[in-house]
Amino acid sequence: MGLIQRMVEAEGIPTISMGNAPDRMNHIKPPRALLVKFARGCMFGEPGNINRHRRIILDALDALKTMSEPGAVQELPYRWKKPDPEES
Amino acid sequence: MTIDLKKFKPDYEKWVEESLPDYRAGNMKEIVKKYPFIVSKDVPWTPYRGKPSEQTFALVTSGGFYLKDSQPAFDTESIHGDTSYREIPKTVRQEDLGIAHAHYDHSLAEQDINTIFPIHRFIELEKEEVIGRQADTQYSFSYVNDAVTLVTKTVPEVIRRIKAQGVDVLFLVPV
């Protein structure tokens, strides 16, 4: 996926991706990425947690506007089956 | 962006030969450790401009999704993986999708595809005019090791398609 993202970005289309492994992301160097502490196979959190899925997409839309450095990675604060920090 | 396939290709062929026994035995950690990842120092960059509410978004997943009734499953046997992709319409329903990917736990995505492929959330955001439009077609990949075919054939084809669809932002979700 890293190669796909990098090739698309190089073709003039802004991209953003999800990731959960900082080591691997360092290696792949995606142009823009959000880092979550969720396991493989559930980057947007728990099944049925509509608010969380939505929240992460909204975070990505914000990140598109604010990230200004190639290779920017933003860590998100969400934890599996725990409420979002602001709600706790 | 330059991708050094001349260096990658012989390294990859050697990796395939050496890793086949581990691959067949399911020792994924070993084969990942030895894989000749293409490492680049540069990071391509296209500045983001404009407003999401006026733009077209598309999703790319590597979750191995395919339409059960009309598309073939991905090859989950080959050490090369499968370099093809499936076009997933934005109208897709949970029950339309099969998952062909041997190297992650599908159980959560089988309950709710949005946990790795949040197409339904994007459609909600389109209805609320938070984004301008979700593209009619999203793209699904599976497990891939053969970066040569990916880089020379598959990705250029996908780029042509997303450009033809007028996609402004691509959101990629690996598994």
JSON list of N, CA, C and O in Angstrom, two decimals, chain A residues 2-42:
[
{"chain": "A", "resi": 2, "resn": "GLY", "atom": "N", "xyz": [2.01, 1.17, 0.66]},
{"chain": "A", "resi": 2, "resn": "GLY", "atom": "CA", "xyz": [2.91, 2.31, 0.70]},
{"chain": "A", "resi": 2, "resn": "GLY", "atom": "C", "xyz": [3.33, 2.73, -0.69]},
{"chain": "A", "resi": 2, "resn": "GLY", "atom": "O", "xyz": [3.33, 3.93, -1.02]},
{"chain": "A", "resi": 3, "resn": "LEU", "atom": "N", "xyz": [3.65, 1.75, -1.52]},
{"chain": "A", "resi": 3, "resn": "LEU", "atom": "CA", "xyz": [4.07, 2.05, -2.90]},
{"chain": "A", "resi": 3, "resn": "LEU", "atom": "C", "xyz": [2.92, 2.70, -3.67]},
{"chain": "A", "resi": 3, "resn": "LEU", "atom": "O", "xyz": [3.12, 3.65, -4.41]},
{"chain": "A", "resi": 4, "resn": "ILE", "atom": "N", "xyz": [1.73, 2.16, -3.48]},
{"chain": "A", "resi": 4, "resn": "ILE", "atom": "CA", "xyz": [0.57, 2.71, -4.20]},
{"chain": "A", "resi": 4, "resn": "ILE", "atom": "C", "xyz": [0.36, 4.16, -3.79]},
{"chain": "A", "resi": 4, "resn": "ILE", "atom": "O", "xyz": [0.21, 5.05, -4.62]},
{"chain": "A", "resi": 5, "resn": "GLN", "atom": "N", "xyz": [0.40, 4.39, -2.47]},
{"chain": "A", "resi": 5, "resn": "GLN", "atom": "CA", "xyz": [0.18, 5.75, -1.98]},
{"chain": "A", "resi": 5, "resn": "GLN", "atom": "C", "xyz": [1.22, 6.72, -2.53]},
{"chain": "A", "resi": 5, "resn": "GLN", "atom": "O", "xyz": [0.89, 7.81, -3.00]},
{"chain": "A", "resi": 6, "resn": "ARG", "atom": "N", "xyz": [2.46, 6.28, -2.51]},
{"chain": "A", "resi": 6, "resn": "ARG", "atom": "CA", "xyz": [3.54, 7.16, -2.96]},
{"chain": "A", "resi": 6, "resn": "ARG", "atom": "C", "xyz": [3.42, 7.45, -4.46]},
{"chain": "A", "resi": 6, "resn": "ARG", "atom": "O", "xyz": [3.65, 8.57, -4.91]},
{"chain": "A", "resi": 7, "resn": "MET", "atom": "N", "xyz": [3.03, 6.43, -5.24]},
{"chain": "A", "resi": 7, "resn": "MET", "atom": "CA", "xyz": [2.90, 6.65, -6.69]},
{"chain": "A", "resi": 7, "resn": "MET", "atom": "C", "xyz": [1.74, 7.58, -7.01]},
{"chain": "A", "resi": 7, "resn": "MET", "atom": "O", "xyz": [1.84, 8.42, -7.90]},
{"chain": "A", "resi": 8, "resn": "VAL", "atom": "N", "xyz": [0.64, 7.44, -6.29]},
{"chain": "A", "resi": 8, "resn": "VAL", "atom": "CA", "xyz": [-0.52, 8.31, -6.53]},
{"chain": "A", "resi": 8, "resn": "VAL", "atom": "C", "xyz": [-0.18, 9.75, -6.16]},
{"chain": "A", "resi": 8, "resn": "VAL", "atom": "O", "xyz": [-0.46, 10.69, -6.91]},
{"chain": "A", "resi": 9, "resn": "GLU", "atom": "N", "xyz": [0.46, 9.91, -5.01]},
{"chain": "A", "resi": 9, "resn": "GLU", "atom": "CA", "xyz": [0.84, 11.27, -4.57]},
{"chain": "A", "resi": 9, "resn": "GLU", "atom": "C", "xyz": [1.78, 11.91, -5.59]},
{"chain": "A", "resi": 9, "resn": "GLU", "atom": "O", "xyz": [1.64, 13.09, -5.92]},
{"chain": "A", "resi": 10, "resn": "ALA", "atom": "N", "xyz": [2.71, 11.12, -6.12]},
{"chain": "A", "resi": 10, "resn": "ALA", "atom": "CA", "xyz": [3.66, 11.64, -7.10]},
{"chain": "A", "resi": 10, "resn": "ALA", "atom": "C", "xyz": [2.98, 12.03, -8.41]},
{"chain": "A", "resi": 10, "resn": "ALA", "atom": "O", "xyz": [3.51, 12.83, -9.18]},
{"chain": "A", "resi": 11, "resn": "GLU", "atom": "N", "xyz": [1.78, 11.49, -8.62]},
{"chain": "A", "resi": 11, "resn": "GLU", "atom": "CA", "xyz": [1.02, 11.82, -9.83]},
{"chain": "A", "resi": 11, "resn": "GLU", "atom": "C", "xyz": [0.11, 13.03, -9.63]},
{"chain": "A", "resi": 11, "resn": "GLU", "atom": "O", "xyz": [-0.71, 13.35, -10.48]},
{"chain": "A", "resi": 12, "resn": "GLY", "atom": "N", "xyz": [0.23, 13.68, -8.48]},
{"chain": "A", "resi": 12, "resn": "GLY", "atom": "CA", "xyz": [-0.50, 14.93, -8.28]},
{"chain": "A", "resi": 12, "resn": "GLY", "atom": "C", "xyz": [-1.82, 14.82, -7.56]},
{"chain": "A", "resi": 12, "resn": "GLY", "atom": "O", "xyz": [-2.60, 15.76, -7.53]},
{"chain": "A", "resi": 13, "resn": "ILE", "atom": "N", "xyz": [-2.09, 13.66, -6.95]},
{"chain": "A", "resi": 13, "resn": "ILE", "atom": "CA", "xyz": [-3.32, 13.50, -6.16]},
{"chain": "A", "resi": 13, "resn": "ILE", "atom": "C", "xyz": [-2.92, 13.37, -4.68]},
{"chain": "A", "resi": 13, "resn": "ILE", "atom": "O", "xyz": [-2.20, 12.43, -4.33]},
{"chain": "A", "resi": 14, "resn": "PRO", "atom": "N", "xyz": [-3.37, 14.29, -3.82]},
{"chain": "A", "resi": 14, "resn": "PRO", "atom": "CA", "xyz": [-3.03, 14.17, -2.40]},
{"chain": "A", "resi": 14, "resn": "PRO", "atom": "C", "xyz": [-3.60, 12.88, -1.80]},
{"chain": "A", "resi": 14, "resn": "PRO", "atom": "O", "xyz": [-4.71, 12.47, -2.16]},
{"chain": "A", "resi": 15, "resn": "THR", "atom": "N", "xyz": [-2.84, 12.26, -0.93]},
{"chain": "A", "resi": 15, "resn": "THR", "atom": "CA", "xyz": [-3.25, 10.99, -0.32]},
{"chain": "A", "resi": 15, "resn": "THR", "atom": "C", "xyz": [-3.09, 11.06, 1.19]},
{"chain": "A", "resi": 15, "resn": "THR", "atom": "O", "xyz": [-2.28, 11.83, 1.71]},
{"chain": "A", "resi": 16, "resn": "ILE", "atom": "N", "xyz": [-3.85, 10.23, 1.87]},
{"chain": "A", "resi": 16, "resn": "ILE", "atom": "CA", "xyz": [-3.64, 10.03, 3.31]},
{"chain": "A", "resi": 16, "resn": "ILE", "atom": "C", "xyz": [-3.92, 8.57, 3.61]},
{"chain": "A", "resi": 16, "resn": "ILE", "atom": "O", "xyz": [-4.77, 7.96, 2.95]},
{"chain": "A", "resi": 17, "resn": "SER", "atom": "N", "xyz": [-3.18, 8.01, 4.56]},
{"chain": "A", "resi": 17, "resn": "SER", "atom": "CA", "xyz": [-3.37, 6.59, 4.85]},
{"chain": "A", "resi": 17, "resn": "SER", "atom": "C", "xyz": [-3.43, 6.37, 6.35]},
{"chain": "A", "resi": 17, "resn": "SER", "atom": "O", "xyz": [-3.08, 7.23, 7.15]},
{"chain": "A", "resi": 18, "resn": "MET", "atom": "N", "xyz": [-3.88, 5.16, 6.71]},
{"chain": "A", "resi": 18, "resn": "MET", "atom": "CA", "xyz": [-3.90, 4.74, 8.10]},
{"chain": "A", "resi": 18, "resn": "MET", "atom": "C", "xyz": [-2.69, 3.83, 8.34]},
{"chain": "A", "resi": 18, "resn": "MET", "atom": "O", "xyz": [-2.22, 3.16, 7.42]},
{"chain": "A", "resi": 19, "resn": "GLY", "atom": "N", "xyz": [-2.25, 3.79, 9.59]},
{"chain": "A", "resi": 19, "resn": "GLY", "atom": "CA", "xyz": [-1.17, 2.88, 9.93]},
{"chain": "A", "resi": 19, "resn": "GLY", "atom": "C", "xyz": [-1.24, 2.54, 11.40]},
{"chain": "A", "resi": 19, "resn": "GLY", "atom": "O", "xyz": [-1.86, 3.25, 12.19]},
{"chain": "A", "resi": 20, "resn": "ASN", "atom": "N", "xyz": [-0.64, 1.40, 11.78]},
{"chain": "A", "resi": 20, "resn": "ASN", "atom": "CA", "xyz": [-0.62, 1.03, 13.20]},
{"chain": "A", "resi": 20, "resn": "ASN", "atom": "C", "xyz": [0.77, 0.57, 13.64]},
{"chain": "A", "resi": 20, "resn": "ASN", "atom": "O", "xyz": [0.94, 0.13, 14.77]},
{"chain": "A", "resi": 21, "resn": "ALA", "atom": "N", "xyz": [1.76, 0.68, 12.74]},
{"chain": "A", "resi": 21, "resn": "ALA", "atom": "CA", "xyz": [3.11, 0.19, 13.06]},
{"chain": "A", "resi": 21, "resn": "ALA", "atom": "C", "xyz": [4.14, 1.27, 12.71]},
{"chain": "A", "resi": 21, "resn": "ALA", "atom": "O", "xyz": [4.53, 1.40, 11.56]},
{"chain": "A", "resi": 22, "resn": "PRO", "atom": "N", "xyz": [4.55, 2.06, 13.72]},
{"chain": "A", "resi": 22, "resn": "PRO", "atom": "CA", "xyz": [5.48, 3.16, 13.44]},
{"chain": "A", "resi": 22, "resn": "PRO", "atom": "C", "xyz": [6.76, 2.71, 12.72]},
{"chain": "A", "resi": 22, "resn": "PRO", "atom": "O", "xyz": [7.23, 3.40, 11.81]},
{"chain": "A", "resi": 23, "resn": "ASP", "atom": "N", "xyz": [7.28, 1.54, 13.08]},
{"chain": "A", "resi": 23, "resn": "ASP", "atom": "CA", "xyz": [8.51, 1.05, 12.42]},
{"chain": "A", "resi": 23, "resn": "ASP", "atom": "C", "xyz": [8.30, 0.88, 10.93]},
{"chain": "A", "resi": 23, "resn": "ASP", "atom": "O", "xyz": [9.09, 1.33, 10.11]},
{"chain": "A", "resi": 24, "resn": "ARG", "atom": "N", "xyz": [7.19, 0.22, 10.62]},
{"chain": "A", "resi": 24, "resn": "ARG", "atom": "CA", "xyz": [6.91, -0.03, 9.22]},
{"chain": "A", "resi": 24, "resn": "ARG", "atom": "C", "xyz": [6.65, 1.28, 8.46]},
{"chain": "A", "resi": 24, "resn": "ARG", "atom": "O", "xyz": [7.07, 1.46, 7.33]},
{"chain": "A", "resi": 25, "resn": "MET", "atom": "N", "xyz": [5.97, 2.20, 9.14]},
{"chain": "A", "resi": 25, "resn": "MET", "atom": "CA", "xyz": [5.65, 3.48, 8.48]},
{"chain": "A", "resi": 25, "resn": "MET", "atom": "C", "xyz": [6.93, 4.29, 8.23]},
{"chain": "A", "resi": 25, "resn": "MET", "atom": "O", "xyz": [7.05, 4.97, 7.21]},
{"chain": "A", "resi": 26, "resn": "ASN", "atom": "N", "xyz": [7.87, 4.18, 9.14]},
{"chain": "A", "resi": 26, "resn": "ASN", "atom": "CA", "xyz": [9.17, 4.84, 8.95]},
{"chain": "A", "resi": 26, "resn": "ASN", "atom": "C", "xyz": [9.85, 4.34, 7.70]},
{"chain": "A", "resi": 26, "resn": "ASN", "atom": "O", "xyz": [10.52, 5.09, 6.98]},
{"chain": "A", "resi": 27, "resn": "HIS", "atom": "N", "xyz": [9.68, 3.08, 7.46]},
{"chain": "A", "resi": 27, "resn": "HIS", "atom": "CA", "xyz": [10.27, 2.39, 6.34]},
{"chain": "A", "resi": 27, "resn": "HIS", "atom": "C", "xyz": [9.59, 2.78, 5.03]},
{"chain": "A", "resi": 27, "resn": "HIS", "atom": "O", "xyz": [10.23, 3.10, 4.04]},
{"chain": "A", "resi": 28, "resn": "ILE", "atom": "N", "xyz": [8.26, 2.76, 5.08]},
{"chain": "A", "resi": 28, "resn": "ILE", "atom": "CA", "xyz": [7.45, 2.98, 3.88]},
{"chain": "A", "resi": 28, "resn": "ILE", "atom": "C", "xyz": [7.42, 4.46, 3.49]},
{"chain": "A", "resi": 28, "resn": "ILE", "atom": "O", "xyz": [7.33, 4.80, 2.32]},
{"chain": "A", "resi": 29, "resn": "LYS", "atom": "N", "xyz": [7.45, 5.31, 4.48]},
{"chain": "A", "resi": 29, "resn": "LYS", "atom": "CA", "xyz": [7.38, 6.76, 4.27]},
{"chain": "A", "resi": 29, "resn": "LYS", "atom": "C", "xyz": [6.14, 7.18, 3.45]},
{"chain": "A", "resi": 29, "resn": "LYS", "atom": "O", "xyz": [6.26, 7.72, 2.35]},
{"chain": "A", "resi": 30, "resn": "PRO", "atom": "N", "xyz": [4.96, 6.99, 4.01]},
{"chain": "A", "resi": 30, "resn": "PRO", "atom": "CA", "xyz": [3.77, 7.50, 3.32]},
{"chain": "A", "resi": 30, "resn": "PRO", "atom": "C", "xyz": [3.78, 9.04, 3.37]},
{"chain": "A", "resi": 30, "resn": "PRO", "atom": "O", "xyz": [4.27, 9.61, 4.35]},
{"chain": "A", "resi": 31, "resn": "PRO", "atom": "N", "xyz": [3.26, 9.70, 2.35]},
{"chain": "A", "resi": 31, "resn": "PRO", "atom": "CA", "xyz": [3.24, 11.17, 2.36]},
{"chain": "A", "resi": 31, "resn": "PRO", "atom": "C", "xyz": [2.51, 11.76, 3.57]},
{"chain": "A", "resi": 31, "resn": "PRO", "atom": "O", "xyz": [2.98, 12.69, 4.20]},
{"chain": "A", "resi": 32, "resn": "ARG", "atom": "N", "xyz": [1.33, 11.20, 3.88]},
{"chain": "A", "resi": 32, "resn": "ARG", "atom": "CA", "xyz": [0.56, 11.64, 5.07]},
{"chain": "A", "resi": 32, "resn": "ARG", "atom": "C", "xyz": [-0.07, 10.40, 5.68]},
{"chain": "A", "resi": 32, "resn": "ARG", "atom": "O", "xyz": [-0.61, 9.57, 4.94]},
{"chain": "A", "resi": 33, "resn": "ALA", "atom": "N", "xyz": [-0.04, 10.32, 7.01]},
{"chain": "A", "resi": 33, "resn": "ALA", "atom": "CA", "xyz": [-0.64, 9.13, 7.63]},
{"chain": "A", "resi": 33, "resn": "ALA", "atom": "C", "xyz": [-1.16, 9.45, 9.03]},
{"chain": "A", "resi": 33, "resn": "ALA", "atom": "O", "xyz": [-0.64, 10.34, 9.71]},
{"chain": "A", "resi": 34, "resn": "LEU", "atom": "N", "xyz": [-2.18, 8.70, 9.42]},
{"chain": "A", "resi": 34, "resn": "LEU", "atom": "CA", "xyz": [-2.67, 8.72, 10.80]},
{"chain": "A", "resi": 34, "resn": "LEU", "atom": "C", "xyz": [-2.26, 7.41, 11.44]},
{"chain": "A", "resi": 34, "resn": "LEU", "atom": "O", "xyz": [-2.37, 6.35, 10.83]},
{"chain": "A", "resi": 35, "resn": "LEU", "atom": "N", "xyz": [-1.78, 7.52, 12.67]},
{"chain": "A", "resi": 35, "resn": "LEU", "atom": "CA", "xyz": [-1.32, 6.33, 13.41]},
{"chain": "A", "resi": 35, "resn": "LEU", "atom": "C", "xyz": [-2.34, 5.99, 14.48]},
{"chain": "A", "resi": 35, "resn": "LEU", "atom": "O", "xyz": [-2.70, 6.84, 15.29]},
{"chain": "A", "resi": 36, "resn": "VAL", "atom": "N", "xyz": [-2.80, 4.74, 14.47]},
{"chain": "A", "resi": 36, "resn": "VAL", "atom": "CA", "xyz": [-3.76, 4.30, 15.49]},
{"chain": "A", "resi": 36, "resn": "VAL", "atom": "C", "xyz": [-3.17, 3.14, 16.29]},
{"chain": "A", "resi": 36, "resn": "VAL", "atom": "O", "xyz": [-2.29, 2.43, 15.82]},
{"chain": "A", "resi": 37, "resn": "LYS", "atom": "N", "xyz": [-3.72, 2.97, 17.50]},
{"chain": "A", "resi": 37, "resn": "LYS", "atom": "CA", "xyz": [-3.28, 1.84, 18.33]},
{"chain": "A", "resi": 37, "resn": "LYS", "atom": "C", "xyz": [-4.30, 0.72, 18.25]},
{"chain": "A", "resi": 37, "resn": "LYS", "atom": "O", "xyz": [-4.77, 0.22, 19.26]},
{"chain": "A", "resi": 38, "resn": "PHE", "atom": "N", "xyz": [-4.68, 0.38, 17.05]},
{"chain": "A", "resi": 38, "resn": "PHE", "atom": "CA", "xyz": [-5.59, -0.73, 16.84]},
{"chain": "A", "resi": 38, "resn": "PHE", "atom": "C", "xyz": [-4.85, -1.82, 16.07]},
{"chain": "A", "resi": 38, "resn": "PHE", "atom": "O", "xyz": [-3.91, -1.53, 15.34]},
{"chain": "A", "resi": 39, "resn": "ALA", "atom": "N", "xyz": [-5.31, -3.04, 16.23]},
{"chain": "A", "resi": 39, "resn": "ALA", "atom": "CA", "xyz": [-4.63, -4.17, 15.58]},
{"chain": "A", "resi": 39, "resn": "ALA", "atom": "C", "xyz": [-4.91, -4.19, 14.08]},
{"chain": "A", "resi": 39, "resn": "ALA", "atom": "O", "xyz": [-5.76, -3.45, 13.59]},
{"chain": "A", "resi": 40, "resn": "ARG", "atom": "N", "xyz": [-4.19, -5.05, 13.38]},
{"chain": "A", "resi": 40, "resn": "ARG", "atom": "CA", "xyz": [-4.48, -5.25, 11.95]},
{"chain": "A", "resi": 40, "resn": "ARG", "atom": "C", "xyz": [-5.92, -5.70, 11.79]},
{"chain": "A", "resi": 40, "resn": "ARG", "atom": "O", "xyz": [-6.46, -6.42, 12.62]},
{"chain": "A", "resi": 41, "resn": "GLY", "atom": "N", "xyz": [-6.53, -5.26, 10.70]},
{"chain": "A", "resi": 41, "resn": "GLY", "atom": "CA", "xyz": [-7.90, -5.72, 10.44]},
{"chain": "A", "resi": 41, "resn": "GLY", "atom": "C", "xyz": [-8.96, -4.89, 11.13]},
{"chain": "A", "resi": 41, "resn": "GLY", "atom": "O", "xyz": [-10.14, -5.25, 11.08]},
{"chain": "A", "resi": 42, "resn": "CYS", "atom": "N", "xyz": [-8.57, -3.79, 11.77]},
{"chain": "A", "resi": 42, "resn": "CYS", "atom": "CA", "xyz": [-9.57, -2.91, 12.40]},
{"chain": "A", "resi": 42, "resn": "CYS", "atom": "C", "xyz": [-9.00, -1.51, 12.61]},
{"chain": "A", "resi": 42, "resn": "CYS", "atom": "O", "xyz": [-9.09, -0.99, 13.72]}
]
